[in-house]
mmCIF file of C-alpha atoms in Angstrom:
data_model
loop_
_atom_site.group_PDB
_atom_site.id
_atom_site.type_symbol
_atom_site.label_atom_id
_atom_site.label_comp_id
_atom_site.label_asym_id
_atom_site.label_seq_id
_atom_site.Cartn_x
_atom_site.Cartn_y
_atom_site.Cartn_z
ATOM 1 C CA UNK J 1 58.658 117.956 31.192
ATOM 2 C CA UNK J 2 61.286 120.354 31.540
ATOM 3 C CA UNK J 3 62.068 120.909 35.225
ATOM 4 C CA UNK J 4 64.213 124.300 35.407
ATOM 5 C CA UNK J 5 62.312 127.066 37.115
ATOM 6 C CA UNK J 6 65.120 129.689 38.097
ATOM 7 C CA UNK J 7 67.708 131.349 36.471
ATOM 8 C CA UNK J 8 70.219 132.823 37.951
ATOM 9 C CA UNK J 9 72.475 135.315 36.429
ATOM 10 C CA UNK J 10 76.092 136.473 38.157
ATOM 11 C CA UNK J 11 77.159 140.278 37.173
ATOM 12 C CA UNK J 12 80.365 141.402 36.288
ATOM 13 C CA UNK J 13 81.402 139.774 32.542
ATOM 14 C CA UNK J 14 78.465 138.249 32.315
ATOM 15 C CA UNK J 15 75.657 140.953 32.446
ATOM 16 C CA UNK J 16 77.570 143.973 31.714
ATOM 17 C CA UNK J 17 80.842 143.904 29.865
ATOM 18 C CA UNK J 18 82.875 145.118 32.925
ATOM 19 C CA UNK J 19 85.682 143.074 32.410
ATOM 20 C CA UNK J 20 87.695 145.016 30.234
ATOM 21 C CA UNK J 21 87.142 147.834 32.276
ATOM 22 C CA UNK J 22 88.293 146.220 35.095
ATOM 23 C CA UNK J 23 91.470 144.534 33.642
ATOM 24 C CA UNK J 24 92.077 148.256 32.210
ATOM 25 C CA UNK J 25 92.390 149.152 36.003
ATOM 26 C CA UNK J 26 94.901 145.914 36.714
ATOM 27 C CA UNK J 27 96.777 147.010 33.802
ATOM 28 C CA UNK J 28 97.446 150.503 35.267
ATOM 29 C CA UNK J 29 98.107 149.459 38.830
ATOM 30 C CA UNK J 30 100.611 146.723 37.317
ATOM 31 C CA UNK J 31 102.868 149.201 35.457
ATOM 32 C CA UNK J 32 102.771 151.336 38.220
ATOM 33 C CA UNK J 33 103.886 149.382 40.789
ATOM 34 C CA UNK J 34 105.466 146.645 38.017
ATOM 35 C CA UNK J 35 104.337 143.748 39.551
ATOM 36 C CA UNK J 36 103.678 140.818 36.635
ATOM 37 C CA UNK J 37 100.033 140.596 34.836
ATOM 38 C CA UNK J 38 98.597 138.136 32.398
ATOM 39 C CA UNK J 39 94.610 137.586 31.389
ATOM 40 C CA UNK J 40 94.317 134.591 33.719
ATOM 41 C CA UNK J 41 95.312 136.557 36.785
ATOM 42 C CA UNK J 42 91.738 138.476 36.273
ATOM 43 C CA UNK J 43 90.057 135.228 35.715
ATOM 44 C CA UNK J 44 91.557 133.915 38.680
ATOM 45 C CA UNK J 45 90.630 136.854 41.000
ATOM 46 C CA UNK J 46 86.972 137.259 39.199
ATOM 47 C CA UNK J 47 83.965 136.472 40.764
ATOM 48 C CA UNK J 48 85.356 136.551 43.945
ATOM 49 C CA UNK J 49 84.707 139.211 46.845
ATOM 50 C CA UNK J 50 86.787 142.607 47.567
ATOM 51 C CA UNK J 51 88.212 141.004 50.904
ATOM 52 C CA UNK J 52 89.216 137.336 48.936
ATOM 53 C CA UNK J 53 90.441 139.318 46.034
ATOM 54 C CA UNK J 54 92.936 140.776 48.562
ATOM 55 C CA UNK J 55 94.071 137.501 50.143
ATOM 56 C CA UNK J 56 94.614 135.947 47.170
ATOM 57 C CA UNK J 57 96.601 138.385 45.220
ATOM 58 C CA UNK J 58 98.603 138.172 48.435
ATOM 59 C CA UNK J 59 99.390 134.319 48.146
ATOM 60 C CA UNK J 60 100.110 134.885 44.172
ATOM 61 C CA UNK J 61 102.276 137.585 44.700
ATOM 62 C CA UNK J 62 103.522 136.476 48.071
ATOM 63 C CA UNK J 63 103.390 140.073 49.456
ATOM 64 C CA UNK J 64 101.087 141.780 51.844
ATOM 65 C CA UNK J 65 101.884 145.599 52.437
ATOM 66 C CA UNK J 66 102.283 145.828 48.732
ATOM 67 C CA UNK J 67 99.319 144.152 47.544
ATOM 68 C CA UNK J 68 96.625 146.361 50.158
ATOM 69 C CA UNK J 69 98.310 149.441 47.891
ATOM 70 C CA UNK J 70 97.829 147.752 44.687
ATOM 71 C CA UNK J 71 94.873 146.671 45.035
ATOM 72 C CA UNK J 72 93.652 150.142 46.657
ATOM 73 C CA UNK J 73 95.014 152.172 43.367
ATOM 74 C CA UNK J 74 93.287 149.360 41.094
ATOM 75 C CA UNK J 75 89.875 149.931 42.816
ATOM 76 C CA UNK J 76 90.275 153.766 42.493
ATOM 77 C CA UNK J 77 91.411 153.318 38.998
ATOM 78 C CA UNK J 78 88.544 151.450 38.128
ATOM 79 C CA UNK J 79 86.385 154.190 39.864
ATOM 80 C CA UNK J 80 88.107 156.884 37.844
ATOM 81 C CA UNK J 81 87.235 154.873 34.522
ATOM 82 C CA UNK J 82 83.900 154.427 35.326
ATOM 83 C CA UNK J 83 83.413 157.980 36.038
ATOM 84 C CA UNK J 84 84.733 158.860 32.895
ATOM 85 C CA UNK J 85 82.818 156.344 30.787
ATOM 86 C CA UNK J 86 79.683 156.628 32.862
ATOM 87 C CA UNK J 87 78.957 152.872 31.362
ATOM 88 C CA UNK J 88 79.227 149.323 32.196
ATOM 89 C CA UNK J 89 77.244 148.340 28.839
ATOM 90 C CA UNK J 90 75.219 145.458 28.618
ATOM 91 C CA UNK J 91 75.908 142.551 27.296
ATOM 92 C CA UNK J 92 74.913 140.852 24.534
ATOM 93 C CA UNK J 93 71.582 139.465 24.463
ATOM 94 C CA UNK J 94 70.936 140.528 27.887
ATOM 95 C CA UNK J 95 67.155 142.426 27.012
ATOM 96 C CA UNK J 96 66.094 139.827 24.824
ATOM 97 C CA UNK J 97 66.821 136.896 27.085
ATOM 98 C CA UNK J 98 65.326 138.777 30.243
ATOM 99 C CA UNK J 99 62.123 138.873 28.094
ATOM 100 C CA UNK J 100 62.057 135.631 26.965
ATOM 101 C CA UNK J 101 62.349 134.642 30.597
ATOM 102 C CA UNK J 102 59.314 136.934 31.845
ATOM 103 C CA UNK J 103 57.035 136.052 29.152
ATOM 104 C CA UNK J 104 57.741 132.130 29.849
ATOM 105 C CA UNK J 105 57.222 132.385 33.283
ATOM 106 C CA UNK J 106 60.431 131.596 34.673
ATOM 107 C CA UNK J 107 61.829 133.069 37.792
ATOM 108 C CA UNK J 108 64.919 135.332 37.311
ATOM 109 C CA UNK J 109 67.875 136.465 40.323
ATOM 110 C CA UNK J 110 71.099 137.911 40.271
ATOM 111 C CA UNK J 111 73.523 136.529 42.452
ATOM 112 C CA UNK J 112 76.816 139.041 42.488
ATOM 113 C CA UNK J 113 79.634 138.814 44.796
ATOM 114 C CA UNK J 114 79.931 143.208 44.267
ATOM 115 C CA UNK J 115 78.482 144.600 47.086
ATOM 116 C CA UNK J 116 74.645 146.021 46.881
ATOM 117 C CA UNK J 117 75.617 149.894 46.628
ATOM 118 C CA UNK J 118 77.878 148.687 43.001
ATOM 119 C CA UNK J 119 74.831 147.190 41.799
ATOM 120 C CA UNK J 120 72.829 149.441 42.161
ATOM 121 C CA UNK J 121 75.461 152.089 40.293
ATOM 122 C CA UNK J 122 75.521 149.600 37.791
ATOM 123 C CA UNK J 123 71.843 149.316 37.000
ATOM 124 C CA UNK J 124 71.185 152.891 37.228
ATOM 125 C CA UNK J 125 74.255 153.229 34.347
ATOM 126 C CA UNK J 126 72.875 151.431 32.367
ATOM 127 C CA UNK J 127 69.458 152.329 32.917
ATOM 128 C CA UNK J 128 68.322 148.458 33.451
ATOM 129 C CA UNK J 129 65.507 148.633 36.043
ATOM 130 C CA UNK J 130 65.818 146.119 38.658
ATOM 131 C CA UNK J 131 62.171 145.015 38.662
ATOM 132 C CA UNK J 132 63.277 142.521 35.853
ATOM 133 C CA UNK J 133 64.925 140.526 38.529
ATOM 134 C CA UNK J 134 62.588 138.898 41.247
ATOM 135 C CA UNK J 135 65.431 138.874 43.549
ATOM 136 C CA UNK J 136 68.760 140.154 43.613
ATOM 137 C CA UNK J 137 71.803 138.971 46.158
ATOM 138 C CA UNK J 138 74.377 140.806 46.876
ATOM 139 C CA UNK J 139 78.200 140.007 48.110
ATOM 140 C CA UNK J 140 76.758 141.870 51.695
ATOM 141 C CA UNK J 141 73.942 139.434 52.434
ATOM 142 C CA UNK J 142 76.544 136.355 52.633
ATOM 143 C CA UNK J 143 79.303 135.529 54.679
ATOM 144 C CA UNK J 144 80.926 132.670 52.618
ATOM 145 C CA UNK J 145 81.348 134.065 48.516
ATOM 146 C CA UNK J 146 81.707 132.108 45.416
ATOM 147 C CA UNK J 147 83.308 129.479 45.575
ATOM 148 C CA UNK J 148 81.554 128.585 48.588
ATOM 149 C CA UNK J 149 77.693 128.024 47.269
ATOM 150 C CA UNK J 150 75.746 130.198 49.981
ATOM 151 C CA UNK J 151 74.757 132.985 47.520
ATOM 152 C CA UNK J 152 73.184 131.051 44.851
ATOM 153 C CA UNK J 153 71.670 128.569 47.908
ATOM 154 C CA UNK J 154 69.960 131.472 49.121
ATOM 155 C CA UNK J 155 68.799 132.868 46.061
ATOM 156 C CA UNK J 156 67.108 129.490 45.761
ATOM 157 C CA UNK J 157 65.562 129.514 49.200
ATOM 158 C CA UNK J 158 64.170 133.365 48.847
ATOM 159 C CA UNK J 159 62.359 131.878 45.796
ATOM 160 C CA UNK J 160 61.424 128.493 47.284
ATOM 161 C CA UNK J 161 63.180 126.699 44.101
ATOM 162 C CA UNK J 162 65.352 123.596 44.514
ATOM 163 C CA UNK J 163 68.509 123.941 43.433
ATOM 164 C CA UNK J 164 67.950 121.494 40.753
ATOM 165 C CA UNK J 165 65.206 123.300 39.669
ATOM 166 C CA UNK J 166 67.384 126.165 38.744
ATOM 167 C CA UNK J 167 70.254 127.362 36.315
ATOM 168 C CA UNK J 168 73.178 129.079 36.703
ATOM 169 C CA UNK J 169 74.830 131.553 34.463
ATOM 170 C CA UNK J 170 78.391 132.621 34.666
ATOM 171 C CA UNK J 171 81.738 133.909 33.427
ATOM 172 C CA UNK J 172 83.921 133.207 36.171
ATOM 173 C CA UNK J 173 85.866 129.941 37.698
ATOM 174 C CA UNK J 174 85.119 130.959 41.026
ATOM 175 C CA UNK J 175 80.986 131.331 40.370
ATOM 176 C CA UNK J 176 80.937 127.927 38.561
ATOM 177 C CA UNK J 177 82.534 126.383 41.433
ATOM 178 C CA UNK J 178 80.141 127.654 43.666
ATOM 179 C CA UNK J 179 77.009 126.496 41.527
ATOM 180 C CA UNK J 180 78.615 123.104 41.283
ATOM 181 C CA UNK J 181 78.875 122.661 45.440
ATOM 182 C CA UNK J 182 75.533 123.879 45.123
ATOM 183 C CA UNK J 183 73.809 121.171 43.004
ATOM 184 C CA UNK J 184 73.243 123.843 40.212
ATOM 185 C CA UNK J 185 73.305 123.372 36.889
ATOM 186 C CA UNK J 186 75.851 125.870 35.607
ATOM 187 C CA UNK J 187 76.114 127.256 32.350
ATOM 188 C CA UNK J 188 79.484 128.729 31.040
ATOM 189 C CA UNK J 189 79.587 132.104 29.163
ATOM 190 C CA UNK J 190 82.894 132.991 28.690
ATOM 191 C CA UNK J 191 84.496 136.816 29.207
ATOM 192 C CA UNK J 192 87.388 136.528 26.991
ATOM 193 C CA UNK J 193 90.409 139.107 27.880
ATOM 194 C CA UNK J 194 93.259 136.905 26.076
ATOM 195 C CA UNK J 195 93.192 139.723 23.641
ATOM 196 C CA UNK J 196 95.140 141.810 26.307
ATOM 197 C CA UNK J 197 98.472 143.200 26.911
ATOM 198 C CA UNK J 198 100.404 141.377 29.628
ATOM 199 C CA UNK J 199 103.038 143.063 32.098
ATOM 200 C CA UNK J 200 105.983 141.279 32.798
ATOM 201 C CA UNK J 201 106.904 143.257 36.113
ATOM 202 C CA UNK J 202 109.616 142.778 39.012
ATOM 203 C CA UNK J 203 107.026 141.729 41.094
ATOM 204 C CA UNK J 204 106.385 137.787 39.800
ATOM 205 C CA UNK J 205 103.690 135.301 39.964
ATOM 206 C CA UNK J 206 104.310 132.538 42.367
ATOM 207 C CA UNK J 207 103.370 129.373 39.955
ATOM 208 C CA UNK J 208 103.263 127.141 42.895
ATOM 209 C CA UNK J 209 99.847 128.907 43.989
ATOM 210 C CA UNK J 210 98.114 129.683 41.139
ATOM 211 C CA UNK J 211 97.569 127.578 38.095
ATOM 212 C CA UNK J 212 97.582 129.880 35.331
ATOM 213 C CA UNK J 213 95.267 127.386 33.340
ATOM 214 C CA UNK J 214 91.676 129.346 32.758
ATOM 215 C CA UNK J 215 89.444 126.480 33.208
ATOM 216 C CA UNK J 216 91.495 123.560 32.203
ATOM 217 C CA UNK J 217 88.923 120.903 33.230
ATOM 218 C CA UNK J 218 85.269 121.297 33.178
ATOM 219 C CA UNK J 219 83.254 122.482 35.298
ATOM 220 C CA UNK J 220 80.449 123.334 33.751
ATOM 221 C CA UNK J 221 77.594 121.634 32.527
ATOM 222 C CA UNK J 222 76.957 123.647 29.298
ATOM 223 C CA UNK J 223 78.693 126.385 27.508
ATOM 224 C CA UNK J 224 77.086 129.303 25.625
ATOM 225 C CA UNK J 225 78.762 132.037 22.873
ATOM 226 C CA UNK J 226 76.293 134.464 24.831
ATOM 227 C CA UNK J 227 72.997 134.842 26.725
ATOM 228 C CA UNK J 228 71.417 134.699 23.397
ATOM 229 C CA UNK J 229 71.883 131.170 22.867
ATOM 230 C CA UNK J 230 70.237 130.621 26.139
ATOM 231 C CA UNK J 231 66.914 131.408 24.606
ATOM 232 C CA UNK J 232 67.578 128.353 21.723
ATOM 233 C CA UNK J 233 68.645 126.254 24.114
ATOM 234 C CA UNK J 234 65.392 126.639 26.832
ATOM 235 C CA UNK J 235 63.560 126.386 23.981
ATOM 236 C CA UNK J 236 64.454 123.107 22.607
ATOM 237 C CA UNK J 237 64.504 121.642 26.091
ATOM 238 C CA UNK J 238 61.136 122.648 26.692
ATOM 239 C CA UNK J 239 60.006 120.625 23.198
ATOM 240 C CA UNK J 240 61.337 117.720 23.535
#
């Protein structure tokens, strides 16, 4: 008998398609201020919260001042886009997995390092009611985020599920390191940017600190195309 109960979806790149949005926003800031910008810089910094964000660009860059300014033109930026577009847009498959989850019983969270108030400015966007969810956790109601495992722990624990009774669903290195210290088994859905322009910039990279390789072991259990495949794969789990 299959034994997975909960699943547990992260946000940003993985619900709504806010990653190119967001990298639209690096990609501004970094011509601006020309400080160097590749792909795997956003998949480096994704998943994580506003105030690790921060102290990591600072130990890739190796600059402080600087960075606090980058980063606070990049967050305005993004603000400005979103304004403008007045969309996140789902992703692909979202409705018709969130269905196939209700009407099979299964328990459904979102676990997102943003904090509550961008959630709830995402939702109302894209007109996705939050009822669908049975519990949603926010970046605010933590004090360790991703990598560290708390938020999808206490997802768990509002829901009285076991950790390996649930599933987790993400886009970013930093959320499926956090469902691994969990005990979570994580599914991989992958945001792909590498389409992007780069910036070369005055302002370089230290190599030393950040390994430039998206992903370049596995750590995952499972990797989707999308959220639809999610359905396929539930269901032939529950058959056998």
């Amino acid at each position: 008998m299959y034994d997975k109960s909960l699943i547990i979806f992260d946000m940003d790149g993985l619900i709504f398609d806010t990653g190119r949005l967001a990298y639209a926003s690096y990609l501004d800031a970094a011509k601006k201020f020309d400080f160097e910008l590749k792909p795997e810089v956003y998949y480096y910094l994704t998943g994580r919260t506003e105030e690790d964000i921060r102290i990591e660009m600072k130990n890739i860059y190796n600059r402080s001042d600087e960075v606090e300014l980058w980063r606070d033109y990049i967050n305005q930026t993004k603000e400005e886009i979103l304004l403008k577009e007045k969309r996140v847009y789902k992703k692909r498959g979202l409705i018709e997995l969130l269905s196939y989850l209700k009407n099979n019983n299964y328990l459904i969270a979102l676990a997102s390092s943003a904090s509550r108030q961008k959630i709830d400015y995402y939702f109302e966007l894209e007109e996705l009611s939050q009822q669908l969810f049975d519990t949603i956790v926010s970046g605010d109601d933590v004090v360790k985020g991703k990598p560290e495992p708390e938020i999808f722990l206490k997802a768990c624990e509002i829901l009285d599920v076991s950790p390996g009774n649930a599933i987790v669903l993400e886009d970013s290195t930093e959320g499926l390191k956090a469902a691994n210290r969990a005990g979570i088994f994580s599914v991989y859905i992958e945001d792909n940017l590498d389409d992007l322009p780069s910036h070369e910039g005055k302002y370089r990279l230290n190599q030393s600190v950040m390994n430039l390789e998206h992903l370049e072991k596995k750590i995952y259990d499972l990797e989707l195309p999308s959220l639809l495949e999610l359905i396929d794969y539930l269901n032939q789990k529950v058959s056998m």
